[in-house]
Coordinates of C-alpha atoms in Angstrom, one line a residue:
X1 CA -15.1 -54.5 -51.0
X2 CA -12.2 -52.3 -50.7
X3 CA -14.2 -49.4 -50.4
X4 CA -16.2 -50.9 -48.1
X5 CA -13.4 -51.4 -45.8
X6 CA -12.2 -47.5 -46.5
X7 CA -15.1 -46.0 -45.5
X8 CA -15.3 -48.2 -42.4
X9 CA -12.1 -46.9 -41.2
X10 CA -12.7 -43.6 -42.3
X11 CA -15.9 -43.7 -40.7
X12 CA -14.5 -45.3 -37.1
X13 CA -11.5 -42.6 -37.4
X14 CA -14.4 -39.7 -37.6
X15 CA -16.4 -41.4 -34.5
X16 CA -12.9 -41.1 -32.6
X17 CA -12.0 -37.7 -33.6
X18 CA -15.5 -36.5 -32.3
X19 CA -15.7 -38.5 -29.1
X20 CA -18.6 -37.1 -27.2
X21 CA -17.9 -35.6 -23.5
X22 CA -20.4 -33.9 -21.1
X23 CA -20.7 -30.4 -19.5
X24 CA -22.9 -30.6 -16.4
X25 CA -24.3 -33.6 -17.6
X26 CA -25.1 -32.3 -21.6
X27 CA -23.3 -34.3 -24.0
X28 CA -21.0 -32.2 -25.9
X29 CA -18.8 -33.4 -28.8
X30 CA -15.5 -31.2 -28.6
X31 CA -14.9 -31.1 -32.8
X32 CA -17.6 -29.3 -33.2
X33 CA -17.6 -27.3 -29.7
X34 CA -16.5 -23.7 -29.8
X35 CA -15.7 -22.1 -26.5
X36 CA -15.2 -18.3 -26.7
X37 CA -14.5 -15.6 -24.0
X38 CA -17.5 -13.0 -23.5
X39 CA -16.3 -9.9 -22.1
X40 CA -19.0 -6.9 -20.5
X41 CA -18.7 -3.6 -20.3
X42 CA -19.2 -1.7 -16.6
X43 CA -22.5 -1.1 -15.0
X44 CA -23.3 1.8 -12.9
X45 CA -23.6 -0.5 -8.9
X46 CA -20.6 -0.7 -7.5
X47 CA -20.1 -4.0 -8.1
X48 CA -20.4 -3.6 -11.9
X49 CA -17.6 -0.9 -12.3
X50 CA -15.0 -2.7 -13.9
X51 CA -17.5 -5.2 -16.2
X52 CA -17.7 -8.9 -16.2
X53 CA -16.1 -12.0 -17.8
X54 CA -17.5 -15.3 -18.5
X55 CA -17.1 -18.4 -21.2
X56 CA -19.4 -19.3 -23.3
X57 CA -18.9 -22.8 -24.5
X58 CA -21.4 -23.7 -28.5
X59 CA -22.1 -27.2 -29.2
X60 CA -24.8 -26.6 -32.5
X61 CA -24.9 -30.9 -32.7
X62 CA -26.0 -31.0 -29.0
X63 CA -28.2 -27.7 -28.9
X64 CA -25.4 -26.5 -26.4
X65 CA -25.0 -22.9 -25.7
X66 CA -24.4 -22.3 -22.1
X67 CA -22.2 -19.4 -19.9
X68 CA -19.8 -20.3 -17.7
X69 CA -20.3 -17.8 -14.8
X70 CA -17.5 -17.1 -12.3
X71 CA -19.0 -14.2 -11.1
X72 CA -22.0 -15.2 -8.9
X73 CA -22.5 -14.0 -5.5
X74 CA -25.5 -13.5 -2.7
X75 CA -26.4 -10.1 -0.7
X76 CA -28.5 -12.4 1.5
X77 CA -25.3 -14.8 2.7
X78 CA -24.9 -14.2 6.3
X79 CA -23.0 -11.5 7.7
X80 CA -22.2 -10.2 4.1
X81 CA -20.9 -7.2 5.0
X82 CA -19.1 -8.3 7.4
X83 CA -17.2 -11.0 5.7
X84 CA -16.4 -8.7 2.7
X85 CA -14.5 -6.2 4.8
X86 CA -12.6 -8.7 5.9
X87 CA -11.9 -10.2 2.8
X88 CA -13.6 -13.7 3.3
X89 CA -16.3 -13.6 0.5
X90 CA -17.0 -16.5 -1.4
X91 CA -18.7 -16.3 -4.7
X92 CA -19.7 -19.1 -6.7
X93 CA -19.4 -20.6 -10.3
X94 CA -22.3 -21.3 -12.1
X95 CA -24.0 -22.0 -15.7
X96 CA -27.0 -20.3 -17.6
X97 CA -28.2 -20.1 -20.5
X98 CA -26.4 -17.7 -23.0
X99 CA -29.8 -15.9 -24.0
X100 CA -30.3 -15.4 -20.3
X101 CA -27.2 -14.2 -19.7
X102 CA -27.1 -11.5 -22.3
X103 CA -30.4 -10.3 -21.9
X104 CA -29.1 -9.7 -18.5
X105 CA -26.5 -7.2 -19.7
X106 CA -28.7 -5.8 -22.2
X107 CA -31.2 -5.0 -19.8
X108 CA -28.5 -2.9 -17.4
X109 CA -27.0 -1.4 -21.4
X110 CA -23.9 -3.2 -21.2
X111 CA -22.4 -4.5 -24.5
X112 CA -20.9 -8.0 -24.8
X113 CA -17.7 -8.9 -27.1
X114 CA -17.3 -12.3 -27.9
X115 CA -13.8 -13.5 -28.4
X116 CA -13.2 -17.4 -29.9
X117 CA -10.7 -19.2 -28.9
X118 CA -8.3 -20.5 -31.1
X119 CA -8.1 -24.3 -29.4
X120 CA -7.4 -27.4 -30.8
X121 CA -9.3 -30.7 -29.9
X122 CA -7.4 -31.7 -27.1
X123 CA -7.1 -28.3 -25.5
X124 CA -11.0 -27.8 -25.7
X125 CA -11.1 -31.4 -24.3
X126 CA -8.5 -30.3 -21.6
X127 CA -10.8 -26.7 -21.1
X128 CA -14.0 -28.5 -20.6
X129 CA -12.6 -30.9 -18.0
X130 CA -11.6 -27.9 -15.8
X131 CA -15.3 -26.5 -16.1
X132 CA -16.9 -29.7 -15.8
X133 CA -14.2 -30.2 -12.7
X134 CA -14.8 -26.5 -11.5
X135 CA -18.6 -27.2 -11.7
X136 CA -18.9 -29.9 -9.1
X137 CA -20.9 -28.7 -6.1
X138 CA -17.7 -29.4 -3.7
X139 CA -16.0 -27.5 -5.9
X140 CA -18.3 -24.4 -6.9
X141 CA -17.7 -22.0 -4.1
X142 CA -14.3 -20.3 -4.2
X143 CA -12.9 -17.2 -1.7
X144 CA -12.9 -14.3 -3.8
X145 CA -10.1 -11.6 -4.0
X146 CA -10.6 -8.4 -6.0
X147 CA -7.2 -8.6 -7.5
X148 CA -5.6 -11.8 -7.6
X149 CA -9.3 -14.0 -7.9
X150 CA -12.2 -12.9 -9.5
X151 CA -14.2 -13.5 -12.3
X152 CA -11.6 -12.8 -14.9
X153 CA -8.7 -14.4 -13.1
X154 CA -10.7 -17.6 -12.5
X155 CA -11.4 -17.3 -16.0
X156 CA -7.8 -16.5 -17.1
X157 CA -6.3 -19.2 -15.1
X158 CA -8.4 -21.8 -16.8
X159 CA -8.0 -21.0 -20.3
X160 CA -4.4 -20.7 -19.8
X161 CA -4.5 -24.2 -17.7
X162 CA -5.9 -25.9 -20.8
X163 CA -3.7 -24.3 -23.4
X164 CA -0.6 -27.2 -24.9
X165 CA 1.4 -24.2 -25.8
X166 CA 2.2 -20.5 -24.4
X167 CA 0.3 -17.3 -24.3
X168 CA 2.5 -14.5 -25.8
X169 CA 1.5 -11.0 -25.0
X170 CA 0.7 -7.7 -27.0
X171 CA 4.3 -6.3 -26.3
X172 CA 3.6 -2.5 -26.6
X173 CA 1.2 -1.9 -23.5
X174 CA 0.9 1.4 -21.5
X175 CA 2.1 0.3 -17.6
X176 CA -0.2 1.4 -14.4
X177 CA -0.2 0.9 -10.8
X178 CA -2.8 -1.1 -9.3
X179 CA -4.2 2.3 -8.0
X180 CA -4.4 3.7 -11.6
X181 CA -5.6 0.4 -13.0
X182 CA -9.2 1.2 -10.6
X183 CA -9.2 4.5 -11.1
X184 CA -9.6 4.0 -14.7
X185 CA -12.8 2.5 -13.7
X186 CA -13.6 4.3 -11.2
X187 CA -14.0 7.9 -12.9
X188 CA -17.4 8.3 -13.0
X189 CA -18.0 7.4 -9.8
X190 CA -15.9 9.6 -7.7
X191 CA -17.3 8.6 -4.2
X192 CA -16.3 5.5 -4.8
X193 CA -13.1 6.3 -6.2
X194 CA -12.7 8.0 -2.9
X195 CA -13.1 4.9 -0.7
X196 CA -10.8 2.7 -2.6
X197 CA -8.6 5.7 -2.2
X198 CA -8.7 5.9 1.4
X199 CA -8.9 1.7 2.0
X200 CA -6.0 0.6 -0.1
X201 CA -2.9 1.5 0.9
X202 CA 0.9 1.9 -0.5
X203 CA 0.6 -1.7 -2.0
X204 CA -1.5 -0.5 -4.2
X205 CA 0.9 2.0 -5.8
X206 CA 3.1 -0.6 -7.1
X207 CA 3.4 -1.2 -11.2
X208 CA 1.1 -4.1 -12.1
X209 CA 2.7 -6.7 -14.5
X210 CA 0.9 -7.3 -17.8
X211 CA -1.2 -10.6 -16.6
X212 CA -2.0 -9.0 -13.4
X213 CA -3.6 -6.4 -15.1
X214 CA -5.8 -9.0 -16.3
X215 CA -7.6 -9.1 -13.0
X216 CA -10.1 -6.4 -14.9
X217 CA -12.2 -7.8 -17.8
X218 CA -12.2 -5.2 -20.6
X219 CA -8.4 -6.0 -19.7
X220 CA -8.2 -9.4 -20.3
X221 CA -10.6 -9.2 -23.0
X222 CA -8.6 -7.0 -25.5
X223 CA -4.9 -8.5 -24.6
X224 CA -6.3 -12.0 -25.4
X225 CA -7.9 -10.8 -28.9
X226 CA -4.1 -9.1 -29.6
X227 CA -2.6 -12.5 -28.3
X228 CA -1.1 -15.5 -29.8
X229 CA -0.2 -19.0 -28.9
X230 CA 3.7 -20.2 -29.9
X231 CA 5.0 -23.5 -29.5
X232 CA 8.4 -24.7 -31.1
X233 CA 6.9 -24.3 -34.5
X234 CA 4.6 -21.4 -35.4
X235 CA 2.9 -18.7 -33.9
X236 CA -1.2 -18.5 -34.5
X237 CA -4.1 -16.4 -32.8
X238 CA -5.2 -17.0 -29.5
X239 CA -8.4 -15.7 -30.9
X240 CA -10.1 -16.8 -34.1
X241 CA -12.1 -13.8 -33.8
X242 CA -13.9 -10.9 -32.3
X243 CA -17.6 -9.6 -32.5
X244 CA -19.4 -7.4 -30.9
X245 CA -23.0 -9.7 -29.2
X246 CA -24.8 -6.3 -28.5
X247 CA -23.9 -3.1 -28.3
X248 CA -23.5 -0.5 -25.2
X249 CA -26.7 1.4 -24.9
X250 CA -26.2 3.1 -21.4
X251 CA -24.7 7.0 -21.0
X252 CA -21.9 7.2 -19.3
X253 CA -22.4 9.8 -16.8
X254 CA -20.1 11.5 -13.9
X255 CA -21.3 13.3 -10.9
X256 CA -20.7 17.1 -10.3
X257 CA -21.2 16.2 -6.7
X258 CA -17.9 14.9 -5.9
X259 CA -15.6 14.8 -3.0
X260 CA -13.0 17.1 -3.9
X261 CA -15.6 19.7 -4.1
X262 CA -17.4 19.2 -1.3
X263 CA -14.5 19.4 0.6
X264 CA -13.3 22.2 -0.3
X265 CA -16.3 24.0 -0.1
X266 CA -16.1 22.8 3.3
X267 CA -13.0 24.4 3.7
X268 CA -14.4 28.0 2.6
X269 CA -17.3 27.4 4.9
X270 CA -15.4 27.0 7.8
X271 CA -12.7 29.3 7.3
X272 CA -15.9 32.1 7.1
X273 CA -17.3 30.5 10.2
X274 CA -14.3 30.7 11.7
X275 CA -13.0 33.9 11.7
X276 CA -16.6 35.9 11.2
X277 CA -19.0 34.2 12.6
X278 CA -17.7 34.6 15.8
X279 CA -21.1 34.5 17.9
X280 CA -21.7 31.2 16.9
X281 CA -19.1 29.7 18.8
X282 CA -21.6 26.8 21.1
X283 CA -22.4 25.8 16.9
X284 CA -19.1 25.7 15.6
X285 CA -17.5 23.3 18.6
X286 CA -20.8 21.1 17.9
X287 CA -19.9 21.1 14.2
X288 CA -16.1 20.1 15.1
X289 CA -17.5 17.2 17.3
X290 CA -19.3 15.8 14.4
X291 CA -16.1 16.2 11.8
X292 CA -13.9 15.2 14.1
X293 CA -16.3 12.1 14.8
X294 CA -16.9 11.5 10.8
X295 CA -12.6 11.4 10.6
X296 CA -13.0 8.9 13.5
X297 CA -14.9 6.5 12.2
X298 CA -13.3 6.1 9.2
X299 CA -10.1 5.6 10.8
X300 CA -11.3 2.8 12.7
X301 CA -12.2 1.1 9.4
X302 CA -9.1 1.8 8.3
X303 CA -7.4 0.7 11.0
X304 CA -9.8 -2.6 11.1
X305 CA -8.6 -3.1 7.4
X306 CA -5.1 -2.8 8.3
X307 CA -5.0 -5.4 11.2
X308 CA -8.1 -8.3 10.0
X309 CA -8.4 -7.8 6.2
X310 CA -7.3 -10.2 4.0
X311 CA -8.2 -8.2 0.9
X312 CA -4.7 -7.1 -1.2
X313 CA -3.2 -3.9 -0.5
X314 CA -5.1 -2.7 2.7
X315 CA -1.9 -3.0 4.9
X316 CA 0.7 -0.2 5.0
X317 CA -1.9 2.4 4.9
X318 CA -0.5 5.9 5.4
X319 CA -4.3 6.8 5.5
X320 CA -3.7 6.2 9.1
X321 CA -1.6 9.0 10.1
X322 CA -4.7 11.1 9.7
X323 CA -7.5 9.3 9.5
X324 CA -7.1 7.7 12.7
X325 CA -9.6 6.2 15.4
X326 CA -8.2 9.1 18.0
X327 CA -10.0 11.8 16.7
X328 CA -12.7 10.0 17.9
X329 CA -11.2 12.2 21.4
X330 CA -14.2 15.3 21.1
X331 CA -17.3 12.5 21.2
X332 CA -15.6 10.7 23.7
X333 CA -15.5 14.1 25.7
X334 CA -18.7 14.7 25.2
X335 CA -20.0 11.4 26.6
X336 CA -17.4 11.8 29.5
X337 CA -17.6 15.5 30.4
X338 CA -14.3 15.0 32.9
X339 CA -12.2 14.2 30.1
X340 CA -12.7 18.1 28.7
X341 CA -10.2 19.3 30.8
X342 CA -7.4 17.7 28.5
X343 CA -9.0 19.2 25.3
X344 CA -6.2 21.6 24.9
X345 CA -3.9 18.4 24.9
X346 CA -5.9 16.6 22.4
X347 CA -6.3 19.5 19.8
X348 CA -2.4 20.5 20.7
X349 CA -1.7 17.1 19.1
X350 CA -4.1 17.0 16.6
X351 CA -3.2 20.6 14.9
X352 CA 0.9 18.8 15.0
X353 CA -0.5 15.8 13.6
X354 CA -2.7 17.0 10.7
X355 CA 0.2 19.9 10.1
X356 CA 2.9 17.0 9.3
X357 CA 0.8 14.6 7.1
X358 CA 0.1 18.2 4.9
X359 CA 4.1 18.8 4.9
X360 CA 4.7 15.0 4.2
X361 CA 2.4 14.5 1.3
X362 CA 4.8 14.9 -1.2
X363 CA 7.4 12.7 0.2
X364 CA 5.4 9.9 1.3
X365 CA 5.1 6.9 -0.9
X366 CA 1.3 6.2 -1.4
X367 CA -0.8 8.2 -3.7
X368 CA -3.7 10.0 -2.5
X369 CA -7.6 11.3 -3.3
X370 CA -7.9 15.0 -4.1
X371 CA -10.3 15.2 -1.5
X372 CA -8.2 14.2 1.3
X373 CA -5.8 17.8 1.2
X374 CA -8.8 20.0 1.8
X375 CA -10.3 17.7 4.3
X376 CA -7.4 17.4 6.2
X377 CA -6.4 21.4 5.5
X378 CA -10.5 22.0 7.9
X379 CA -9.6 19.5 10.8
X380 CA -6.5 21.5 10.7
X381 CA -8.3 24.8 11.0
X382 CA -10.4 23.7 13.7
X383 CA -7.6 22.1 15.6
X384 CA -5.3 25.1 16.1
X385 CA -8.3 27.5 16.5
X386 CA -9.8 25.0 19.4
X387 CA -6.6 25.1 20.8
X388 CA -5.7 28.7 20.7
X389 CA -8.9 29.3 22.3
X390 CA -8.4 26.7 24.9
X391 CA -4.8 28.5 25.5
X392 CA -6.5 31.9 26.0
X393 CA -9.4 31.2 28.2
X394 CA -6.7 29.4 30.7
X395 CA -4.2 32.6 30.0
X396 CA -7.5 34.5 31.0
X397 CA -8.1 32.9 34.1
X398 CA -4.5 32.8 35.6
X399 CA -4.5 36.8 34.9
X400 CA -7.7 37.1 36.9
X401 CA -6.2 34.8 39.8

């Protein structure tokens, strides 16, 4: 009889200890859950440059393997573009399958690493409350921000939500600047290496601290496998531990066809056109409408992120001082033929302007793309040759009055 009653309680002290819960409706018994962080390597789109996080949350008892995806977004939404300038895009959190999800990467040849979380029972309760919480169609959508909200800060946030005790840090870490933290990611694609370059401004430049460096995923991924959890008593693993899911099966490849050397073979080009190819003058003044027109536009998105953008880092954009919406000046004159007679005015200023941002570059606090010197060094070229030449032909025509 005494036995009896032992195993009883024994047996109602097990049912307790595995108290079922649910995760979009699937019951899920937290003893025997294991939730682990999932970590993918870059892509080539520009979107998949600096890889993917997700959680992956195993329930063998329940037949539960799902992905917890924070990373979900459509092209199709209205005014996509639009709303991603300005820094309003919303993404969305969603669920798949694990098998879906990494036959997705596998398919594009990135790997997976699978972290597992060292959590006890009421933490992976307290974790799958957030999800399930986080889940909820009102809740779902969320305004993304490339450095201080996206798929590995969501995920970051929420792990570290659920956690009883606190996250302590690898300790010897290499420090970078925001900047340098993209361009790590950004080197085999140098064009878009450019535009971050030209869109984020001195902001951008400052040292990141070690958990906002987490913002990128192969980031997060390796400082929470180094991490551990302390409270008042020991010190353990954040992670249990760490396996590659598949491996990376895609060549890294960079383009030869990069900005710094097309601008400055753009440079030599002109300075040939310039001073020996003399005949072709009617060519080289349409050729200085449309570079002059190119630098234009891209100051008035610059100038458009500086003023509407809510994305981190766009303001204080020394960018500005030569990429700037008044070079737009020779297209204008073009379209309004009366307006040529202050040409010499416009390319006086222009060769001063272009002239100090080169003799400020070293002093001014905001890194900038190789690509940008020899750019700027050919609007300069053009701007004090359009001008001499505007100075000579009205020297000309006060000698013959």
């Amino acid at each position: 009889m005494k036995r009896f009653f032992l195993t009883l309680i024994i047996a109602l002290y097990t049912m307790g200890s595995l108290s079922a819960t649910e995760l979009i409706g699937y019951p899920i018994t937290p003893a025997n859950t294991q939730v682990a962080l999932l970590t993918c390597s870059p892509g080539e789109a520009i979107y998949e440059l600096f890889g993917h996080t997700a959680i992956r949350v195993t329930d063998p008892t329940n037949r539960v393997d799902f992905v917890i995806n924070y990373g979900l977004f459509d092209f199709n939404q209205p005014h996509f573009v639009y709303r991603f300038v300005r820094g309003k895009t919303d993404y969305t959190v969603g669920v798949s399958y694990t098998s879906t999800f990494i036959s997705n990467y596998a398919e594009r040849g990135s790997s997976i690493t699978q972290s597992i979380l060292n959590l006890s029972l009421s933490e992976k309760e307290s974790l799958l409350d957030r999800l399930n919480e986080n889940l909820q169609p009102e809740n779902r959508v969320y305004r993304y921000n490339f450095i201080y909200n996206n798929c590995a800060t969501k995920v970051r946030d929420v792990i570290d939500m659920s956690l009883e005790r606190r996250i302590s840090y690898p300790t010897h870490v290499d420090s970078y600047s925001f900047r340098e933290a993209i361009m790590l990611y950004t080197d085999t694609a140098p064009w878009a290496q450019l535009g971050f370059d030209l869109c984020l401004g001195q902001g951008a430049d400052k040292t990141a601290s070690q958990r906002e460096m987490l913002f990128l995923p192969e980031v997060l991924g390796n400082t929470y496998a180094s991490s551990s959890m302390k409270d008042s008593l020991e010190s353990i693993p954040l992670c249990i531990e760490t396996t590659q899911l598949i491996p990376h099966n895609r060549e890294s490849s960079s383009s030869w066809f990069s900005p710094t050397l097309c601008a400055y073979l753009l440079l030599l080009v002109m300075l040939y056109a310039s001073f020996f190819v003399r005949k072709q003058e009617k060519w080289l003044e349409i050729i200085d409408v449309v570079l002059f027109t190119i630098n234009g536009i891209g100051g008035c998105i610059i100038l458009f992120l500086i003023l509407y953008s809510q994305h981190p880092f766009t303001g204080q954009n020394f960018n500005i001082l030569w990429m700037n919406p008044l070079t737009l000046f020779p297209l204008i004159a073009c379209i309004f033929p009366f307006l040529k007679k202050i040409n010499g005015l416009f390319y006086f200023g222009a060769t001063l302007m272009f002239l100090a941002f080169v003799i400020l570059i070293p002093i001014l606090p905001q890194h900038f793309n190789l690509a940008v010197l020899p750019w700027v060094l050919t609007l300069l070229l053009r701007s004090y040759l359009r001008f001499s030449a505007i100075r000579q032909r009205h020297k000309n025509r006060l000698n013959r009055m």
